[in-house]
Amino acid sequence: MSQQPPNRLRNLGKNPQDGEQAKEGDKEIQLWLKRIGRSVSDLNGLSAIHVAGTKGKGGTCSFIDAILKEYRIQTSEPAKVGLYTSPHIKQVRERIRINSEPISEELFADYFFNSWDKIAPEDEVDPHCKLGYFGFLTLMSFDVFLGEKVTIAIYETGVGGEYDTTNIIPQPIATGITSLGIDHERTLRVPIERRLSYFTHRTEAGAEARAGIEEIAWHKGGIFKSGCPAFSVCQDPQAARILIERAKERGALLSFISPSSDILDVNFIPSIYANNAALAVALVESFIELNLVMKVDSARHRDIQLLGLRSARLSGRCQWLRKEPYNWFIDGAHTKDSLAVAAQWYANVTKGLADYVVPHVLIFNHQSQRDGDALLKGLSTCLQDHRLTIDHAVFCPDILNREGAGRADFVNSNVDPAAISSLSVQYRYAKLWEDLNPTCSVGVAHTIEEAVAVAKTFGNPRMQTLVTGSFHLVGGVLVTVEAE
C-alpha cells in the first residue's frame, strides 16, 4: 500500500455539481455498488433513516444516534447503529461510525481498499474520480454497514437530495427534512425542462443563475419514498408547499414537527436545536414502531429519548473549549442563517463571562465557491446587532500547518489551490472586515496553526475567540488547541 486512504482520497475529483451530471452520477454509483459485490436492493437491509436539509442535518443525525445509544444502554437494542455524516471535523474516519465511534483505522483501511481495488478494472483509467470524494465514501459506507451487519443506519445527505449519492436506498424506514434556506444556490438549480406547475419562482438562465427556496425544497424533497414516513421541521411557506407537493408525487406520508414542551425543557443552547431534536425523536419513533425486538414499556420511551438528547455532543457546533487562560468558541457555521445563530450564541455565552475587559477575537475562513463576502457581512451585522465588538480578526486558509505532514484529512479538494497559496480570499476578507469594523485590528495568517498563535497574543492574559465559517477551519483549530 504505497498510499494510505486519506492520501488517496485527497486526489479524488469534486463531486458532480450540476443536477443533470449528478443524475448520471446516480447511475454510476449503482454500477460501482455492483462491482463491490452489493446490489441496490441490499441497501434496504440497512433499515436506514435518511436526513436532508440546509441547516441542522448533521446535528439531527447526531441526536438520532444519541437517542439510539441511550436505548442500547438501557435495553441492549439496537445492537449496532451505523452513522454516516459529513464533513468530518478531524479525521475522515469520523464520517463512518458504528455505535457512535469512528470505525478503527484497520477497519477503515480494509473496507477502503476493498472498494478501491474492485471498482478499478484494468481497462479503465482512474474511474474513482468519476465518483468523487463524497461519492466514494458513500459507496464505502454502504459496504461497511452491510459487512458489519448494523441494525440501523443513519444517513445525512451531502448536497441536495434528489441527485445526492446517498439517495439510492430504495426504501428507508423514515426520511427527515431539517430547516431549509438559501445555500448551494448554483448547484441546486432545477433545469427548466424539469420545472413543474407548482413552481412560482422563475429560474434565471445562464451559468450564474441561482436557485431559490422552491428549487432547494424540490431537491431536498427528493429523498421522499413511496409509503415511507416523512417528517419535516416547520418551514417557510414556500418551502413547505413544495415539500407537500413532492410528498404527494412520491406517495410519502409527510408530517411537520414542532418541539413539545418536554423537549423545550431540555434547554438546548442555542434554542434552535430543539427543532432538530423534535425531528430526531419523530424519526426514532418510526424505527421503534417497526422494530419488535425493542420491548420497552411505553412510559419509558420518553425518558430514554430525553436522556439521549441531553447526552448528545455536537462536535464543532456551538462548542465552548476552555484551555486556560483562553476560551475558544467554535462553530462550523457556513450559511447566512447558521452564522446568525453562531453569532447569537457567542454573544449570549460570552456576555458577563468575565468581570473585566476581555478581548474578542475572530478567526474566520470560507474558501468555497459560495458568496463568502456576503456571509462575512452578515456575520458582522449580527455581531453588531448583539452589541458585540470584535477587537481583533484573523483570516487564514483551511491549511493546518506549513508542512502539512500527516494531515491529508484536512485537504479540501473542492477549492482552488492557487487561491489558497496566494491567500487572495483571505486578503479580500481582511479588507472587507476592516471597512465594516474600522476599530478592529485585522491580520492574515498562512495556516490555522499561525492563526491560533496570533489569537493567543491578544490575551490580557485572557481572550475569547470565535472560530467559524468552515468545518475544515474548525477541525484544524480543534486539533491545534487540543494538542497543547
mmCIF file of C-alpha atoms in Angstrom, residues 12-362:
data_model
loop_
_atom_site.group_PDB
_atom_site.id
_atom_site.type_symbol
_atom_site.label_atom_id
_atom_site.label_comp_id
_atom_site.label_asym_id
_atom_site.label_seq_id
_atom_site.Cartn_x
_atom_site.Cartn_y
_atom_site.Cartn_z
ATOM 1 C CA LEU A 12 -10.302 12.365 -5.957
ATOM 2 C CA GLY A 13 -12.113 14.981 -8.002
ATOM 3 C CA LYS A 14 -15.078 17.070 -6.977
ATOM 4 C CA ASN A 15 -18.498 15.524 -6.847
ATOM 5 C CA PRO A 16 -20.910 16.428 -9.674
ATOM 6 C CA GLN A 17 -22.304 19.908 -9.097
ATOM 7 C CA ASP A 18 -24.812 20.263 -11.899
ATOM 8 C CA GLY A 19 -28.128 18.474 -11.439
ATOM 9 C CA GLU A 20 -28.119 16.502 -14.673
ATOM 10 C CA GLN A 21 -24.481 15.466 -14.235
ATOM 11 C CA ALA A 22 -25.359 14.317 -10.738
ATOM 12 C CA LYS A 23 -28.206 12.221 -12.117
ATOM 13 C CA GLU A 24 -25.669 10.393 -14.271
ATOM 14 C CA GLY A 25 -23.573 10.004 -11.116
ATOM 15 C CA ASP A 26 -26.542 8.225 -9.541
ATOM 16 C CA LYS A 27 -26.410 5.627 -12.309
ATOM 17 C CA GLU A 28 -22.663 5.283 -11.901
ATOM 18 C CA ILE A 29 -22.779 4.652 -8.155
ATOM 19 C CA GLN A 30 -25.231 1.813 -8.789
ATOM 20 C CA LEU A 31 -22.647 0.338 -11.183
ATOM 21 C CA TRP A 32 -19.841 0.732 -8.637
ATOM 22 C CA LEU A 33 -22.067 -0.797 -5.958
ATOM 23 C CA LYS A 34 -22.422 -3.891 -8.116
ATOM 24 C CA ARG A 35 -18.665 -4.073 -8.628
ATOM 25 C CA ILE A 36 -18.020 -4.312 -4.890
ATOM 26 C CA GLY A 37 -20.482 -7.189 -4.670
ATOM 27 C CA ARG A 38 -23.522 -5.266 -3.428
ATOM 28 C CA SER A 39 -26.884 -4.505 -5.008
ATOM 29 C CA VAL A 40 -29.271 -1.586 -4.590
ATOM 30 C CA SER A 41 -31.834 -3.934 -3.042
ATOM 31 C CA ASP A 42 -29.235 -4.914 -0.404
ATOM 32 C CA LEU A 43 -29.447 -1.352 0.930
ATOM 33 C CA ASN A 44 -32.976 -1.947 2.200
ATOM 34 C CA GLY A 45 -31.354 -4.235 4.776
ATOM 35 C CA LEU A 46 -29.757 -1.178 6.388
ATOM 36 C CA SER A 47 -33.123 -0.018 7.852
ATOM 37 C CA ALA A 48 -31.939 3.483 7.008
ATOM 38 C CA ILE A 49 -33.087 6.833 8.360
ATOM 39 C CA HIS A 50 -32.321 9.438 5.687
ATOM 40 C CA VAL A 51 -31.962 13.145 6.555
ATOM 41 C CA ALA A 52 -31.666 16.149 4.224
ATOM 42 C CA GLY A 53 -31.844 19.899 4.786
ATOM 43 C CA THR A 54 -29.893 23.131 4.688
ATOM 44 C CA LYS A 55 -29.197 23.665 8.376
ATOM 45 C CA GLY A 56 -29.016 21.145 11.168
ATOM 46 C CA LYS A 57 -29.000 17.851 9.289
ATOM 47 C CA GLY A 58 -25.723 16.718 10.832
ATOM 48 C CA GLY A 59 -26.923 17.742 14.290
ATOM 49 C CA THR A 60 -30.212 15.918 13.768
ATOM 50 C CA CYS A 61 -28.344 12.749 12.791
ATOM 51 C CA SER A 62 -26.214 13.117 15.935
ATOM 52 C CA PHE A 63 -29.354 13.462 18.061
ATOM 53 C CA ILE A 64 -30.783 10.295 16.486
ATOM 54 C CA ASP A 65 -27.540 8.477 17.215
ATOM 55 C CA ALA A 66 -27.502 9.719 20.839
ATOM 56 C CA ILE A 67 -31.103 8.589 21.432
ATOM 57 C CA LEU A 68 -30.433 5.143 19.984
ATOM 58 C CA LYS A 69 -27.280 4.904 22.108
ATOM 59 C CA GLU A 70 -29.409 5.501 25.204
ATOM 60 C CA TYR A 71 -31.806 2.751 24.097
ATOM 61 C CA ARG A 72 -28.813 0.456 23.632
ATOM 62 C CA ILE A 73 -27.553 1.248 27.158
ATOM 63 C CA GLN A 74 -30.920 0.557 28.736
ATOM 64 C CA THR A 75 -32.314 -2.239 26.556
ATOM 65 C CA SER A 76 -29.324 -3.668 24.595
ATOM 66 C CA GLU A 77 -31.131 -2.728 21.368
ATOM 67 C CA PRO A 78 -30.417 -1.690 18.664
ATOM 68 C CA ALA A 79 -27.185 -3.689 18.878
ATOM 69 C CA LYS A 80 -25.321 -1.852 16.096
ATOM 70 C CA VAL A 81 -26.064 1.653 14.825
ATOM 71 C CA GLY A 82 -24.316 3.000 11.733
ATOM 72 C CA LEU A 83 -23.920 6.751 11.247
ATOM 73 C CA TYR A 84 -22.778 8.415 8.006
ATOM 74 C CA THR A 85 -22.294 12.198 8.120
ATOM 75 C CA SER A 86 -20.161 14.881 6.520
ATOM 76 C CA PRO A 87 -17.915 16.746 6.612
ATOM 77 C CA HIS A 88 -15.535 15.309 9.176
ATOM 78 C CA ILE A 89 -14.037 17.537 11.860
ATOM 79 C CA LYS A 90 -10.621 15.999 12.497
ATOM 80 C CA GLN A 91 -10.324 12.640 10.715
ATOM 81 C CA VAL A 92 -12.054 11.224 7.678
ATOM 82 C CA ARG A 93 -12.981 8.102 9.681
ATOM 83 C CA GLU A 94 -15.451 10.243 11.638
ATOM 84 C CA ARG A 95 -17.779 10.120 8.640
ATOM 85 C CA ILE A 96 -18.409 6.389 9.099
ATOM 86 C CA ARG A 97 -19.319 5.444 12.678
ATOM 87 C CA ILE A 98 -20.641 2.356 14.388
ATOM 88 C CA ASN A 99 -22.183 2.732 17.842
ATOM 89 C CA SER A 100 -21.180 6.405 17.937
ATOM 90 C CA GLU A 101 -17.461 5.747 17.376
ATOM 91 C CA PRO A 102 -15.470 6.224 14.164
ATOM 92 C CA ILE A 103 -14.538 2.854 12.729
ATOM 93 C CA SER A 104 -10.955 1.843 13.517
ATOM 94 C CA GLU A 105 -8.035 2.689 11.253
ATOM 95 C CA GLU A 106 -7.663 -1.013 10.428
ATOM 96 C CA LEU A 107 -11.338 -1.472 9.539
ATOM 97 C CA PHE A 108 -11.354 1.748 7.523
ATOM 98 C CA ALA A 109 -8.301 0.632 5.545
ATOM 99 C CA ASP A 110 -9.741 -2.856 4.922
ATOM 100 C CA TYR A 111 -13.010 -1.563 3.507
ATOM 101 C CA PHE A 112 -11.320 1.321 1.708
ATOM 102 C CA PHE A 113 -9.005 -0.891 -0.317
ATOM 103 C CA ASN A 114 -11.727 -3.467 -0.873
ATOM 104 C CA SER A 115 -13.797 -0.798 -2.624
ATOM 105 C CA TRP A 116 -10.851 0.990 -4.243
ATOM 106 C CA ASP A 117 -9.432 -2.116 -5.869
ATOM 107 C CA LYS A 118 -12.735 -3.596 -7.034
ATOM 108 C CA ILE A 119 -14.088 -0.538 -8.823
ATOM 109 C CA ALA A 120 -10.941 -0.071 -10.915
ATOM 110 C CA PRO A 121 -10.950 -2.579 -13.786
ATOM 111 C CA GLU A 122 -7.646 -2.692 -15.629
ATOM 112 C CA ASP A 123 -9.073 -1.331 -18.894
ATOM 113 C CA GLU A 124 -10.271 1.945 -17.332
ATOM 114 C CA VAL A 125 -8.236 4.956 -16.313
ATOM 115 C CA ASP A 126 -8.833 6.084 -12.727
ATOM 116 C CA PRO A 127 -12.628 5.618 -12.574
ATOM 117 C CA HIS A 128 -12.530 6.606 -8.892
ATOM 118 C CA CYS A 129 -12.511 10.240 -9.947
ATOM 119 C CA LYS A 130 -15.950 9.835 -11.507
ATOM 120 C CA LEU A 131 -17.320 9.099 -8.063
ATOM 121 C CA GLY A 132 -15.611 11.997 -6.353
ATOM 122 C CA TYR A 133 -14.596 12.207 -2.699
ATOM 123 C CA PHE A 134 -18.104 12.126 -1.216
ATOM 124 C CA GLY A 135 -19.376 9.545 -3.682
ATOM 125 C CA PHE A 136 -16.555 7.133 -2.947
ATOM 126 C CA LEU A 137 -17.027 7.419 0.816
ATOM 127 C CA THR A 138 -20.787 6.910 0.414
ATOM 128 C CA LEU A 139 -20.135 3.726 -1.560
ATOM 129 C CA MET A 140 -17.685 2.576 1.073
ATOM 130 C CA SER A 141 -20.139 3.304 3.904
ATOM 131 C CA PHE A 142 -22.711 1.013 2.294
ATOM 132 C CA ASP A 143 -20.134 -1.768 2.213
ATOM 133 C CA VAL A 144 -19.086 -1.127 5.831
ATOM 134 C CA PHE A 145 -22.589 -1.098 7.283
ATOM 135 C CA LEU A 146 -23.695 -4.153 5.323
ATOM 136 C CA GLY A 147 -20.498 -6.018 6.111
ATOM 137 C CA GLU A 148 -20.645 -5.191 9.822
ATOM 138 C CA LYS A 149 -24.377 -6.035 9.927
ATOM 139 C CA VAL A 150 -25.669 -2.865 11.535
ATOM 140 C CA THR A 151 -29.216 -2.907 12.890
ATOM 141 C CA ILE A 152 -29.976 0.566 11.584
ATOM 142 C CA ALA A 153 -28.036 3.146 9.538
ATOM 143 C CA ILE A 154 -28.458 6.919 9.796
ATOM 144 C CA TYR A 155 -27.602 8.775 6.584
ATOM 145 C CA GLU A 156 -27.043 12.506 6.134
ATOM 146 C CA THR A 157 -27.191 13.758 2.552
ATOM 147 C CA GLY A 158 -24.274 15.703 1.132
ATOM 148 C CA VAL A 159 -25.790 18.384 -1.109
ATOM 149 C CA GLY A 160 -29.454 18.469 -2.064
ATOM 150 C CA GLY A 161 -31.270 15.162 -2.011
ATOM 151 C CA GLU A 162 -32.802 14.271 -5.377
ATOM 152 C CA TYR A 163 -29.422 13.616 -7.008
ATOM 153 C CA ASP A 164 -27.386 13.015 -3.860
ATOM 154 C CA THR A 165 -25.291 9.850 -3.894
ATOM 155 C CA THR A 166 -26.892 8.724 -0.631
ATOM 156 C CA ASN A 167 -30.293 8.739 -2.361
ATOM 157 C CA ILE A 168 -30.128 5.272 -3.892
ATOM 158 C CA ILE A 169 -31.557 3.488 -0.842
ATOM 159 C CA PRO A 170 -34.855 2.231 -2.302
ATOM 160 C CA GLN A 171 -36.883 2.055 0.899
ATOM 161 C CA PRO A 172 -35.589 3.775 4.030
ATOM 162 C CA ILE A 173 -37.688 3.338 7.154
ATOM 163 C CA ALA A 174 -38.138 7.121 7.510
ATOM 164 C CA THR A 175 -36.935 10.394 5.963
ATOM 165 C CA GLY A 176 -36.480 13.805 7.566
ATOM 166 C CA ILE A 177 -36.020 17.390 6.371
ATOM 167 C CA THR A 178 -34.327 19.947 8.600
ATOM 168 C CA SER A 179 -34.639 23.719 8.230
ATOM 169 C CA LEU A 180 -34.331 24.919 4.630
ATOM 170 C CA GLY A 181 -32.612 28.088 3.479
ATOM 171 C CA ILE A 182 -30.553 29.518 0.644
ATOM 172 C CA ASP A 183 -27.315 27.583 0.177
ATOM 173 C CA HIS A 184 -25.558 25.864 -2.737
ATOM 174 C CA GLU A 185 -27.677 28.088 -4.982
ATOM 175 C CA ARG A 186 -25.710 27.326 -8.141
ATOM 176 C CA THR A 187 -25.728 23.585 -7.501
ATOM 177 C CA LEU A 188 -29.401 23.196 -6.637
ATOM 178 C CA ARG A 189 -30.988 24.793 -9.671
ATOM 179 C CA VAL A 190 -33.810 22.807 -11.221
ATOM 180 C CA PRO A 191 -33.391 22.564 -15.018
ATOM 181 C CA ILE A 192 -36.085 24.457 -16.934
ATOM 182 C CA GLU A 193 -37.429 21.294 -18.564
ATOM 183 C CA ARG A 194 -37.932 19.661 -15.158
ATOM 184 C CA ARG A 195 -39.785 22.550 -13.518
ATOM 185 C CA LEU A 196 -43.368 21.825 -12.575
ATOM 186 C CA SER A 197 -46.559 23.849 -12.489
ATOM 187 C CA TYR A 198 -46.432 24.446 -8.748
ATOM 188 C CA PHE A 199 -43.221 26.486 -9.047
ATOM 189 C CA THR A 200 -43.908 30.214 -8.765
ATOM 190 C CA HIS A 201 -40.310 31.459 -8.905
ATOM 191 C CA ARG A 202 -38.807 31.781 -12.382
ATOM 192 C CA THR A 203 -35.287 30.372 -12.607
ATOM 193 C CA GLU A 204 -32.818 32.620 -14.401
ATOM 194 C CA ALA A 205 -30.876 31.234 -17.337
ATOM 195 C CA GLY A 206 -27.094 31.096 -17.564
ATOM 196 C CA ALA A 207 -24.203 29.642 -15.624
ATOM 197 C CA GLU A 208 -24.506 32.185 -12.812
ATOM 198 C CA ALA A 209 -28.208 31.554 -12.200
ATOM 199 C CA ARG A 210 -29.065 30.685 -8.610
ATOM 200 C CA ALA A 211 -31.750 28.525 -7.101
ATOM 201 C CA GLY A 212 -34.470 29.973 -4.906
ATOM 202 C CA ILE A 213 -36.083 28.346 -1.892
ATOM 203 C CA GLU A 214 -38.530 26.437 -4.110
ATOM 204 C CA GLU A 215 -35.775 24.732 -6.091
ATOM 205 C CA ILE A 216 -33.876 23.934 -2.923
ATOM 206 C CA ALA A 217 -37.002 22.411 -1.346
ATOM 207 C CA TRP A 218 -37.580 20.397 -4.540
ATOM 208 C CA HIS A 219 -34.117 18.863 -4.275
ATOM 209 C CA LYS A 220 -34.382 18.126 -0.552
ATOM 210 C CA GLY A 221 -37.803 16.522 -1.010
ATOM 211 C CA GLY A 222 -36.208 14.142 -3.490
ATOM 212 C CA ILE A 223 -35.395 11.773 -0.608
ATOM 213 C CA PHE A 224 -39.101 11.023 -0.002
ATOM 214 C CA LYS A 225 -40.087 7.455 -0.881
ATOM 215 C CA SER A 226 -43.434 5.812 -1.550
ATOM 216 C CA GLY A 227 -45.142 4.581 1.606
ATOM 217 C CA CYS A 228 -42.256 5.803 3.749
ATOM 218 C CA PRO A 229 -42.977 8.111 6.723
ATOM 219 C CA ALA A 230 -41.551 11.583 6.063
ATOM 220 C CA PHE A 231 -41.071 14.345 8.607
ATOM 221 C CA SER A 232 -40.014 17.978 8.416
ATOM 222 C CA VAL A 233 -39.464 20.800 10.846
ATOM 223 C CA CYS A 234 -41.753 23.773 10.219
ATOM 224 C CA GLN A 235 -40.637 25.609 7.096
ATOM 225 C CA ASP A 236 -41.030 28.860 5.206
ATOM 226 C CA PRO A 237 -44.474 28.718 3.487
ATOM 227 C CA GLN A 238 -42.939 28.485 0.010
ATOM 228 C CA ALA A 239 -40.644 25.646 1.030
ATOM 229 C CA ALA A 240 -43.428 23.839 2.897
ATOM 230 C CA ARG A 241 -45.694 23.987 -0.162
ATOM 231 C CA ILE A 242 -43.033 22.394 -2.367
ATOM 232 C CA LEU A 243 -42.331 19.654 0.192
ATOM 233 C CA ILE A 244 -46.060 18.848 0.353
ATOM 234 C CA GLU A 245 -46.187 18.566 -3.452
ATOM 235 C CA ARG A 246 -43.074 16.401 -3.528
ATOM 236 C CA ALA A 247 -44.549 14.087 -0.889
ATOM 237 C CA LYS A 248 -47.709 13.728 -2.991
ATOM 238 C CA GLU A 249 -45.641 12.909 -6.081
ATOM 239 C CA ARG A 250 -43.678 10.263 -4.225
ATOM 240 C CA GLY A 251 -46.567 8.807 -2.263
ATOM 241 C CA ALA A 252 -44.839 9.668 1.022
ATOM 242 C CA LEU A 253 -46.634 10.369 4.303
ATOM 243 C CA LEU A 254 -45.394 13.857 5.297
ATOM 244 C CA SER A 255 -45.814 15.372 8.772
ATOM 245 C CA PHE A 256 -44.490 18.714 10.040
ATOM 246 C CA ILE A 257 -42.956 18.534 13.521
ATOM 247 C CA SER A 258 -42.693 21.134 16.299
ATOM 248 C CA PRO A 259 -40.888 20.687 19.640
ATOM 249 C CA SER A 260 -43.091 19.534 22.504
ATOM 250 C CA SER A 261 -42.826 21.167 25.938
ATOM 251 C CA ASP A 262 -40.640 18.392 27.380
ATOM 252 C CA ILE A 263 -38.160 18.771 24.519
ATOM 253 C CA LEU A 264 -38.114 22.545 25.039
ATOM 254 C CA ASP A 265 -37.405 21.880 28.738
ATOM 255 C CA VAL A 266 -34.079 20.296 27.758
ATOM 256 C CA ASN A 267 -32.874 23.916 27.327
ATOM 257 C CA PHE A 268 -30.829 23.454 24.187
ATOM 258 C CA ILE A 269 -28.122 26.038 23.521
ATOM 259 C CA PRO A 270 -28.854 27.507 21.069
ATOM 260 C CA SER A 271 -32.605 27.032 21.371
ATOM 261 C CA ILE A 272 -32.984 26.389 17.619
ATOM 262 C CA TYR A 273 -31.588 22.881 18.280
ATOM 263 C CA ALA A 274 -34.965 21.994 19.812
ATOM 264 C CA ASN A 275 -36.398 21.753 16.270
ATOM 265 C CA ASN A 276 -33.695 19.276 15.260
ATOM 266 C CA ALA A 277 -34.264 17.314 18.480
ATOM 267 C CA ALA A 278 -38.007 17.049 17.814
ATOM 268 C CA LEU A 279 -37.316 15.808 14.285
ATOM 269 C CA ALA A 280 -34.824 13.260 15.629
ATOM 270 C CA VAL A 281 -37.392 11.921 18.096
ATOM 271 C CA ALA A 282 -40.041 11.533 15.360
ATOM 272 C CA LEU A 283 -37.577 9.613 13.164
ATOM 273 C CA VAL A 284 -36.514 7.344 16.030
ATOM 274 C CA GLU A 285 -40.146 6.591 16.877
ATOM 275 C CA SER A 286 -40.702 5.445 13.282
ATOM 276 C CA PHE A 287 -37.878 2.955 13.753
ATOM 277 C CA ILE A 288 -39.262 1.788 17.107
ATOM 278 C CA GLU A 289 -42.698 1.146 15.603
ATOM 279 C CA LEU A 290 -41.114 -1.230 13.088
ATOM 280 C CA ASN A 291 -38.674 -2.884 15.491
ATOM 281 C CA LEU A 292 -40.480 -5.527 17.515
ATOM 282 C CA VAL A 293 -37.242 -6.520 19.289
ATOM 283 C CA MET A 294 -37.151 -3.289 21.302
ATOM 284 C CA LYS A 295 -39.580 -4.217 24.056
ATOM 285 C CA VAL A 296 -39.845 -1.158 26.316
ATOM 286 C CA ASP A 297 -42.744 -0.034 28.460
ATOM 287 C CA SER A 298 -44.440 2.847 26.698
ATOM 288 C CA ALA A 299 -43.933 5.077 29.735
ATOM 289 C CA ARG A 300 -40.144 4.629 29.496
ATOM 290 C CA HIS A 301 -39.746 5.625 25.856
ATOM 291 C CA ARG A 302 -39.922 9.369 26.502
ATOM 292 C CA ASP A 303 -37.498 9.212 29.405
ATOM 293 C CA ILE A 304 -34.979 7.322 27.294
ATOM 294 C CA GLN A 305 -35.379 9.759 24.396
ATOM 295 C CA LEU A 306 -34.887 12.824 26.610
ATOM 296 C CA LEU A 307 -31.836 11.254 28.274
ATOM 297 C CA GLY A 308 -30.395 10.631 24.828
ATOM 298 C CA LEU A 309 -30.976 14.232 23.761
ATOM 299 C CA ARG A 310 -29.327 15.543 26.919
ATOM 300 C CA SER A 311 -26.281 13.339 26.372
ATOM 301 C CA ALA A 312 -25.738 14.397 22.749
ATOM 302 C CA ARG A 313 -22.436 16.129 21.990
ATOM 303 C CA LEU A 314 -22.213 18.034 18.715
ATOM 304 C CA SER A 315 -18.518 18.458 17.985
ATOM 305 C CA GLY A 316 -17.716 21.654 16.114
ATOM 306 C CA ARG A 317 -21.189 23.093 16.653
ATOM 307 C CA CYS A 318 -21.666 25.723 19.362
ATOM 308 C CA GLN A 319 -18.708 24.178 21.165
ATOM 309 C CA TRP A 320 -17.014 26.012 24.021
ATOM 310 C CA LEU A 321 -13.453 24.761 24.515
ATOM 311 C CA ARG A 322 -11.723 26.017 27.651
ATOM 312 C CA LYS A 323 -7.931 25.956 27.615
ATOM 313 C CA GLU A 324 -6.884 28.340 30.365
ATOM 314 C CA PRO A 325 -6.352 31.193 30.035
ATOM 315 C CA TYR A 326 -8.028 31.020 26.627
ATOM 316 C CA ASN A 327 -11.629 30.411 25.650
ATOM 317 C CA TRP A 328 -12.385 29.079 22.164
ATOM 318 C CA PHE A 329 -15.946 29.282 20.853
ATOM 319 C CA ILE A 330 -16.171 27.001 17.857
ATOM 320 C CA ASP A 331 -18.943 26.618 15.299
ATOM 321 C CA GLY A 332 -18.669 25.319 11.729
ATOM 322 C CA ALA A 333 -21.484 27.611 10.511
ATOM 323 C CA HIS A 334 -21.157 28.294 6.782
ATOM 324 C CA THR A 335 -24.530 29.705 5.694
ATOM 325 C CA LYS A 336 -26.141 33.069 6.354
ATOM 326 C CA ASP A 337 -28.689 31.659 8.780
ATOM 327 C CA SER A 338 -26.284 29.365 10.639
ATOM 328 C CA LEU A 339 -23.758 32.198 11.063
ATOM 329 C CA ALA A 340 -26.536 34.316 12.573
ATOM 330 C CA VAL A 341 -27.192 31.530 15.090
ATOM 331 C CA ALA A 342 -23.463 31.223 15.842
ATOM 332 C CA ALA A 343 -23.179 34.992 16.397
ATOM 333 C CA GLN A 344 -26.163 34.988 18.758
ATOM 334 C CA TRP A 345 -24.784 32.014 20.688
ATOM 335 C CA TYR A 346 -21.336 33.617 21.017
ATOM 336 C CA ALA A 347 -22.787 36.930 22.182
ATOM 337 C CA ASN A 348 -25.064 35.274 24.743
ATOM 338 C CA VAL A 349 -22.441 32.899 26.165
ATOM 339 C CA THR A 350 -19.665 35.488 26.476
ATOM 340 C CA LYS A 351 -21.891 38.175 27.994
ATOM 341 C CA GLY A 352 -20.720 38.723 31.552
ATOM 342 C CA LEU A 353 -18.205 35.868 31.315
ATOM 343 C CA ALA A 354 -15.510 37.997 32.978
ATOM 344 C CA ASP A 355 -15.657 40.939 35.369
ATOM 345 C CA TYR A 356 -13.008 42.810 33.407
ATOM 346 C CA VAL A 357 -12.443 43.675 29.759
ATOM 347 C CA VAL A 358 -11.568 40.593 27.722
ATOM 348 C CA PRO A 359 -10.665 40.984 24.038
ATOM 349 C CA HIS A 360 -12.943 39.383 21.461
ATOM 350 C CA VAL A 361 -11.071 37.685 18.602
ATOM 351 C CA LEU A 362 -12.447 36.272 15.345
#
